[in-house]
Amino acid sequence: MAYRGRRFFAKWNKTHSRVSKLEKLTVSLFAVSNFFYALKTVVFYRYLTPLSY
């Protein structure tokens, strides 16, 4: 999914070249932080909470 998204953004940036480097950096940073937040949440609920089954 992330790979598809990256390819989409690469294609989008080629057609919309007015997007600044700062904006691209902000979008990628936002995506990476969201990815790590989701990963942390999954790991927390999978390993750090007592299993109920």
XYZ file of C-alpha atoms in Angstrom:
53
model
C 0.000 0.000 0.000
C 2.794 2.399 0.886
C 4.579 1.519 -2.347
C 1.444 2.264 -4.365
C 1.108 5.564 -2.544
C 4.704 6.517 -3.221
C 4.346 5.737 -6.923
C 1.189 7.810 -7.015
C 2.918 10.775 -5.387
C 5.891 10.495 -7.742
C 3.534 10.583 -10.721
C 1.557 13.423 -9.147
C 4.697 15.490 -8.522
C 5.769 15.127 -12.143
C 2.475 16.560 -13.356
C 2.241 19.179 -10.586
C 5.821 20.402 -10.454
C 4.804 23.613 -8.687
C 4.733 21.716 -5.391
C 7.614 22.985 -3.301
C 10.287 20.781 -1.784
C 9.178 21.815 1.683
C 5.647 20.685 0.939
C 6.864 17.322 -0.372
C 9.044 16.911 2.719
C 6.119 17.755 4.996
C 3.833 15.242 3.277
C 6.433 12.462 3.432
C 7.242 13.260 7.068
C 3.530 13.170 7.919
C 3.141 9.786 6.202
C 6.191 8.314 7.942
C 5.069 9.549 11.362
C 1.587 8.114 10.805
C 3.110 4.795 9.737
C 5.251 4.590 12.877
C 2.303 5.604 15.058
C 0.185 2.797 13.588
C 3.046 0.315 13.976
C 3.562 1.337 17.605
C -0.159 0.979 18.316
C -0.305 -2.487 16.733
C 2.782 -3.669 18.635
C 1.409 -2.243 21.879
C -1.950 -3.959 21.564
C -0.426 -7.206 20.299
C 2.371 -7.671 22.826
C 1.846 -5.405 25.827
C -1.797 -6.054 26.685
C -2.838 -9.312 28.367
C -4.364 -11.730 25.896
C -8.089 -12.172 26.396
C -8.419 -15.415 24.468
